[in-house]
PDB file of C-alpha atoms in Angstrom:
ATOM      1  CA  MET A  88     276.671 123.044  98.537  1.00  0.00           C
ATOM      2  CA  ALA A  89     276.843 124.694 101.964  1.00  0.00           C
ATOM      3  CA  PHE A  90     273.890 125.031 104.316  1.00  0.00           C
ATOM      4  CA  ASP A  91     273.530 127.732 106.942  1.00  0.00           C
ATOM      5  CA  PHE A  92     271.219 125.541 109.012  1.00  0.00           C
ATOM      6  CA  ILE A  93     270.988 122.096 110.560  1.00  0.00           C
ATOM      7  CA  ARG A  94     267.868 119.977 110.258  1.00  0.00           C
ATOM      8  CA  LEU A  95     266.422 119.021 113.638  1.00  0.00           C
ATOM      9  CA  ARG A  96     264.567 115.897 114.755  1.00  0.00           C
ATOM     10  CA  SER A  97     261.278 117.847 114.568  1.00  0.00           C
ATOM     11  CA  GLY A  98     261.990 118.743 110.952  1.00  0.00           C
ATOM     12  CA  LYS A  99     262.666 122.377 111.817  1.00  0.00           C
ATOM     13  CA  ARG A 100     265.691 124.226 110.517  1.00  0.00           C
ATOM     14  CA  PHE A 101     268.101 125.694 113.033  1.00  0.00           C
ATOM     15  CA  HIS A 102     270.211 128.528 111.637  1.00  0.00           C
ATOM     16  CA  ILE A 103     273.464 127.885 113.425  1.00  0.00           C
ATOM     17  CA  LEU A 104     275.007 131.340 112.913  1.00  0.00           C
ATOM     18  CA  LYS A 105     271.783 133.304 113.448  1.00  0.00           C
ATOM     19  CA  PRO A 106     269.568 131.177 115.673  1.00  0.00           C
ATOM     20  CA  GLN A 107     266.031 132.386 116.285  1.00  0.00           C
ATOM     21  CA  VAL A 108     263.860 131.817 119.341  1.00  0.00           C
ATOM     22  CA  ASP A 109     261.149 130.086 117.292  1.00  0.00           C
ATOM     23  CA  GLU A 110     263.673 127.472 116.140  1.00  0.00           C
ATOM     24  CA  ILE A 111     264.152 126.234 119.724  1.00  0.00           C
ATOM     25  CA  ASP A 112     261.963 123.251 120.667  1.00  0.00           C
ATOM     26  CA  ILE A 113     262.380 121.403 123.955  1.00  0.00           C
ATOM     27  CA  ARG A 114     261.624 118.087 122.230  1.00  0.00           C
ATOM     28  CA  ASP A 115     264.557 118.610 119.857  1.00  0.00           C
ATOM     29  CA  ILE A 116     266.802 119.447 122.805  1.00  0.00           C
ATOM     30  CA  ALA A 117     265.705 116.365 124.769  1.00  0.00           C
ATOM     31  CA  TRP A 118     266.100 114.105 121.737  1.00  0.00           C
ATOM     32  CA  SER A 119     269.566 115.330 120.844  1.00  0.00           C
ATOM     33  CA  LEU A 120     270.986 115.455 124.377  1.00  0.00           C
ATOM     34  CA  SER A 121     269.687 111.948 125.063  1.00  0.00           C
ATOM     35  CA  HIS A 122     271.772 110.699 122.129  1.00  0.00           C
ATOM     36  CA  LEU A 123     274.982 112.590 122.969  1.00  0.00           C
ATOM     37  CA  CYS A 124     277.447 110.766 125.179  1.00  0.00           C
ATOM     38  CA  ARG A 125     279.386 112.666 127.826  1.00  0.00           C
ATOM     39  CA  PHE A 126     283.201 112.666 127.739  1.00  0.00           C
ATOM     40  CA  THR A 127     283.213 112.348 123.919  1.00  0.00           C
ATOM     41  CA  GLY A 128     281.993 108.770 124.331  1.00  0.00           C
ATOM     42  CA  HIS A 129     284.863 107.544 126.498  1.00  0.00           C
ATOM     43  CA  THR A 130     282.692 106.357 129.377  1.00  0.00           C
ATOM     44  CA  ARG A 131     282.585 102.721 130.507  1.00  0.00           C
ATOM     45  CA  GLU A 132     279.041 102.585 129.168  1.00  0.00           C
ATOM     46  CA  PHE A 133     276.784 105.055 127.382  1.00  0.00           C
ATOM     47  CA  TYR A 134     275.930 108.048 129.579  1.00  0.00           C
ATOM     48  CA  SER A 135     274.023 110.881 127.939  1.00  0.00           C
ATOM     49  CA  VAL A 136     274.244 114.632 128.274  1.00  0.00           C
ATOM     50  CA  ALA A 137     270.470 114.543 128.974  1.00  0.00           C
ATOM     51  CA  GLN A 138     271.016 112.334 132.029  1.00  0.00           C
ATOM     52  CA  HIS A 139     273.810 114.650 133.168  1.00  0.00           C
ATOM     53  CA  CYS A 140     271.423 117.626 132.864  1.00  0.00           C
ATOM     54  CA  CYS A 141     268.769 115.778 134.874  1.00  0.00           C
ATOM     55  CA  HIS A 142     271.263 115.131 137.675  1.00  0.00           C
ATOM     56  CA  VAL A 143     272.412 118.762 137.674  1.00  0.00           C
ATOM     57  CA  CYS A 144     268.761 119.803 137.915  1.00  0.00           C
ATOM     58  CA  ASP A 145     268.145 117.374 140.787  1.00  0.00           C
ATOM     59  CA  ILE A 146     270.879 118.775 143.033  1.00  0.00           C
ATOM     60  CA  LEU A 147     269.885 122.425 142.623  1.00  0.00           C
ATOM     61  CA  PRO A 148     267.390 124.392 144.726  1.00  0.00           C
ATOM     62  CA  LYS A 149     263.924 124.772 143.156  1.00  0.00           C
ATOM     63  CA  PRO A 150     264.403 128.309 141.734  1.00  0.00           C
ATOM     64  CA  LEU A 151     267.430 127.108 139.704  1.00  0.00           C
ATOM     65  CA  LYS A 152     266.215 123.685 138.575  1.00  0.00           C
ATOM     66  CA  LEU A 153     264.901 124.656 135.132  1.00  0.00           C
ATOM     67  CA  ARG A 154     268.048 126.594 134.271  1.00  0.00           C
ATOM     68  CA  GLY A 155     270.124 123.676 135.547  1.00  0.00           C
ATOM     69  CA  LEU A 156     268.191 121.254 133.367  1.00  0.00           C
ATOM     70  CA  LEU A 157     268.792 123.463 130.320  1.00  0.00           C
ATOM     71  CA  HIS A 158     272.397 124.463 131.064  1.00  0.00           C
ATOM     72  CA  ASP A 159     273.851 122.337 128.239  1.00  0.00           C
ATOM     73  CA  SER A 160     271.064 122.947 125.696  1.00  0.00           C
ATOM     74  CA  SER A 161     273.451 124.563 123.225  1.00  0.00           C
ATOM     75  CA  GLU A 162     275.027 121.118 122.789  1.00  0.00           C
ATOM     76  CA  ALA A 163     271.796 119.934 121.144  1.00  0.00           C
ATOM     77  CA  TYR A 164     272.640 122.274 118.271  1.00  0.00           C
ATOM     78  CA  ALA A 165     276.439 122.544 118.290  1.00  0.00           C
ATOM     79  CA  ASN A 166     277.397 119.195 119.871  1.00  0.00           C
ATOM     80  CA  ASP A 167     279.342 118.481 123.037  1.00  0.00           C
ATOM     81  CA  ILE A 168     282.997 119.380 122.645  1.00  0.00           C
ATOM     82  CA  ALA A 169     285.451 118.337 125.339  1.00  0.00           C
ATOM     83  CA  SER A 170     286.687 121.265 127.436  1.00  0.00           C
ATOM     84  CA  PRO A 171     290.379 120.618 126.637  1.00  0.00           C
ATOM     85  CA  VAL A 172     289.515 120.960 122.927  1.00  0.00           C
ATOM     86  CA  LYS A 173     287.052 123.837 123.375  1.00  0.00           C
ATOM     87  CA  GLN A 174     289.761 126.095 124.834  1.00  0.00           C
ATOM     88  CA  TYR A 175     291.398 126.137 121.372  1.00  0.00           C
ATOM     89  CA  LEU A 176     288.185 127.025 119.549  1.00  0.00           C
ATOM     90  CA  PRO A 177     287.260 130.635 120.367  1.00  0.00           C
ATOM     91  CA  GLN A 178     284.757 130.785 117.495  1.00  0.00           C
ATOM     92  CA  TYR A 179     282.986 127.726 118.880  1.00  0.00           C
ATOM     93  CA  LYS A 180     282.711 129.461 122.250  1.00  0.00           C
ATOM     94  CA  GLU A 181     281.109 132.474 120.533  1.00  0.00           C
ATOM     95  CA  LEU A 182     278.662 130.211 118.732  1.00  0.00           C
ATOM     96  CA  GLU A 183     277.843 128.335 121.940  1.00  0.00           C
ATOM     97  CA  ASN A 184     277.266 131.630 123.753  1.00  0.00           C
ATOM     98  CA  ARG A 185     274.945 132.877 120.995  1.00  0.00           C
ATOM     99  CA  ILE A 186     272.872 129.672 121.185  1.00  0.00           C
ATOM    100  CA  GLU A 187     272.767 129.783 125.004  1.00  0.00           C
ATOM    101  CA  HIS A 188     271.318 133.297 124.866  1.00  0.00           C
ATOM    102  CA  VAL A 189     268.625 132.281 122.363  1.00  0.00           C
ATOM    103  CA  VAL A 190     267.708 129.275 124.543  1.00  0.00           C
ATOM    104  CA  ALA A 191     267.529 131.589 127.565  1.00  0.00           C
ATOM    105  CA  ARG A 192     265.174 133.942 125.699  1.00  0.00           C
ATOM    106  CA  ARG A 193     263.016 131.024 124.566  1.00  0.00           C
ATOM    107  CA  PHE A 194     262.596 129.692 128.110  1.00  0.00           C
ATOM    108  CA  LYS A 195     262.558 133.129 129.754  1.00  0.00           C
ATOM    109  CA  PHE A 196     265.612 133.130 131.970  1.00  0.00           C
ATOM    110  CA  ARG A 197     268.646 135.368 132.150  1.00  0.00           C
ATOM    111  CA  MET A 198     272.223 134.800 131.196  1.00  0.00           C
ATOM    112  CA  PRO A 199     274.781 134.297 132.480  1.00  0.00           C
ATOM    113  CA  LEU A 200     273.722 131.333 134.563  1.00  0.00           C
ATOM    114  CA  PRO A 201     274.175 131.658 138.338  1.00  0.00           C
ATOM    115  CA  ALA A 202     277.408 130.337 139.848  1.00  0.00           C
ATOM    116  CA  ALA A 203     275.432 127.660 141.727  1.00  0.00           C
ATOM    117  CA  ILE A 204     274.666 125.975 138.399  1.00  0.00           C
ATOM    118  CA  LYS A 205     278.361 125.810 137.501  1.00  0.00           C
ATOM    119  CA  THR A 206     279.086 124.354 140.947  1.00  0.00           C
ATOM    120  CA  ALA A 207     276.381 121.708 140.453  1.00  0.00           C
ATOM    121  CA  ASP A 208     277.764 120.986 136.962  1.00  0.00           C
ATOM    122  CA  LEU A 209     281.278 120.479 138.371  1.00  0.00           C
ATOM    123  CA  THR A 210     279.960 118.358 141.245  1.00  0.00           C
ATOM    124  CA  MET A 211     278.331 116.114 138.656  1.00  0.00           C
ATOM    125  CA  LEU A 212     281.543 116.132 136.611  1.00  0.00           C
ATOM    126  CA  VAL A 213     283.601 114.656 139.452  1.00  0.00           C
ATOM    127  CA  THR A 214     280.824 112.191 140.289  1.00  0.00           C
ATOM    128  CA  GLU A 215     280.670 111.085 136.649  1.00  0.00           C
ATOM    129  CA  MET A 216     284.448 110.805 136.434  1.00  0.00           C
ATOM    130  CA  ARG A 217     284.480 108.618 139.552  1.00  0.00           C
ATOM    131  CA  ASP A 218     281.634 106.373 138.400  1.00  0.00           C
ATOM    132  CA  LEU A 219     282.000 106.223 134.628  1.00  0.00           C
ATOM    133  CA  MET A 220     285.672 106.726 133.751  1.00  0.00           C
ATOM    134  CA  ARG A 221     288.917 104.917 134.371  1.00  0.00           C
ATOM    135  CA  GLY A 222     291.603 106.555 136.502  1.00  0.00           C
ATOM    136  CA  GLY A 223     291.328 108.812 139.513  1.00  0.00           C
ATOM    137  CA  ASP A 224     291.575 112.207 137.816  1.00  0.00           C
ATOM    138  CA  TYR A 225     288.510 113.482 139.663  1.00  0.00           C
ATOM    139  CA  LYS A 226     290.529 113.511 142.903  1.00  0.00           C
ATOM    140  CA  GLN A 227     292.605 116.395 141.516  1.00  0.00           C
ATOM    141  CA  LEU A 228     289.553 118.667 141.254  1.00  0.00           C
ATOM    142  CA  PRO A 229     288.341 120.760 144.208  1.00  0.00           C
ATOM    143  CA  TYR A 230     284.814 119.286 144.221  1.00  0.00           C
ATOM    144  CA  THR A 231     283.354 116.405 146.206  1.00  0.00           C
ATOM    145  CA  PRO A 232     281.480 113.685 144.312  1.00  0.00           C
ATOM    146  CA  LEU A 233     277.958 112.850 145.410  1.00  0.00           C
ATOM    147  CA  ALA A 234     277.627 109.853 147.732  1.00  0.00           C
ATOM    148  CA  GLU A 235     275.153 108.101 145.426  1.00  0.00           C
ATOM    149  CA  ARG A 236     276.636 106.253 142.455  1.00  0.00           C
ATOM    150  CA  ILE A 237     275.460 106.966 138.913  1.00  0.00           C
ATOM    151  CA  LYS A 238     273.586 104.253 137.052  1.00  0.00           C
ATOM    152  CA  PRO A 239     273.499 105.133 133.328  1.00  0.00           C
ATOM    153  CA  TRP A 240     270.119 105.304 131.608  1.00  0.00           C
ATOM    154  CA  SER A 241     269.199 104.344 128.075  1.00  0.00           C
ATOM    155  CA  SER A 242     268.740 107.218 125.645  1.00  0.00           C
ATOM    156  CA  THR A 243     264.976 106.614 125.772  1.00  0.00           C
ATOM    157  CA  LYS A 244     264.863 106.862 129.559  1.00  0.00           C
ATOM    158  CA  ALA A 245     267.135 109.930 129.533  1.00  0.00           C
ATOM    159  CA  ARG A 246     264.837 111.700 127.049  1.00  0.00           C
ATOM    160  CA  ARG A 247     261.719 110.811 129.058  1.00  0.00           C
ATOM    161  CA  GLU A 248     263.277 111.921 132.364  1.00  0.00           C
ATOM    162  CA  PHE A 249     264.483 115.166 130.800  1.00  0.00           C
ATOM    163  CA  MET A 250     260.990 115.902 129.458  1.00  0.00           C
ATOM    164  CA  ARG A 251     259.329 114.884 132.733  1.00  0.00           C
ATOM    165  CA  ARG A 252     261.465 117.369 134.641  1.00  0.00           C
ATOM    166  CA  PHE A 253     260.895 120.070 132.051  1.00  0.00           C
ATOM    167  CA  LYS A 254     257.105 119.664 132.208  1.00  0.00           C
ATOM    168  CA  ALA A 255     257.146 119.691 136.005  1.00  0.00           C
ATOM    169  CA  LEU A 256     259.236 122.884 136.108  1.00  0.00           C
ATOM    170  CA  SER A 257     257.610 124.925 133.340  1.00  0.00           C
TER     171      SER A 257
END
């Protein structure tokens, strides 16, 4: 038996191939992202996508903060797939793009996201690689890590911080 939807934490159905704006709930996004580990779980300790989104939000100027917080929201519905894998999955990219556009409509912002959000995302990437991974791969990327070191949060704290930022920005 095949389903064309996934069941969300709220109990809602999310139709993965034809997502609708009314299926998007910030509480589902916060819950899911707070339970997804960055780097397909290969960090020294648990570090959630929700915490990553909070840090991206924090380093952006005020007009971009909400979009920065929500930049990985599609992962709440289609999971976080490592970039080296994602490049071989063009259909996944289409699905991710479709979800990103529905999230943007739900929270009333435009796609594509501004380049400053991608820069903040990559700045966090090299900071996370430095602080949470083994090896010095981050030194090969043309971005400078933040001076402050990352201290991973629990999934509960990540969800609460994500929601606190969302409420403050919306």
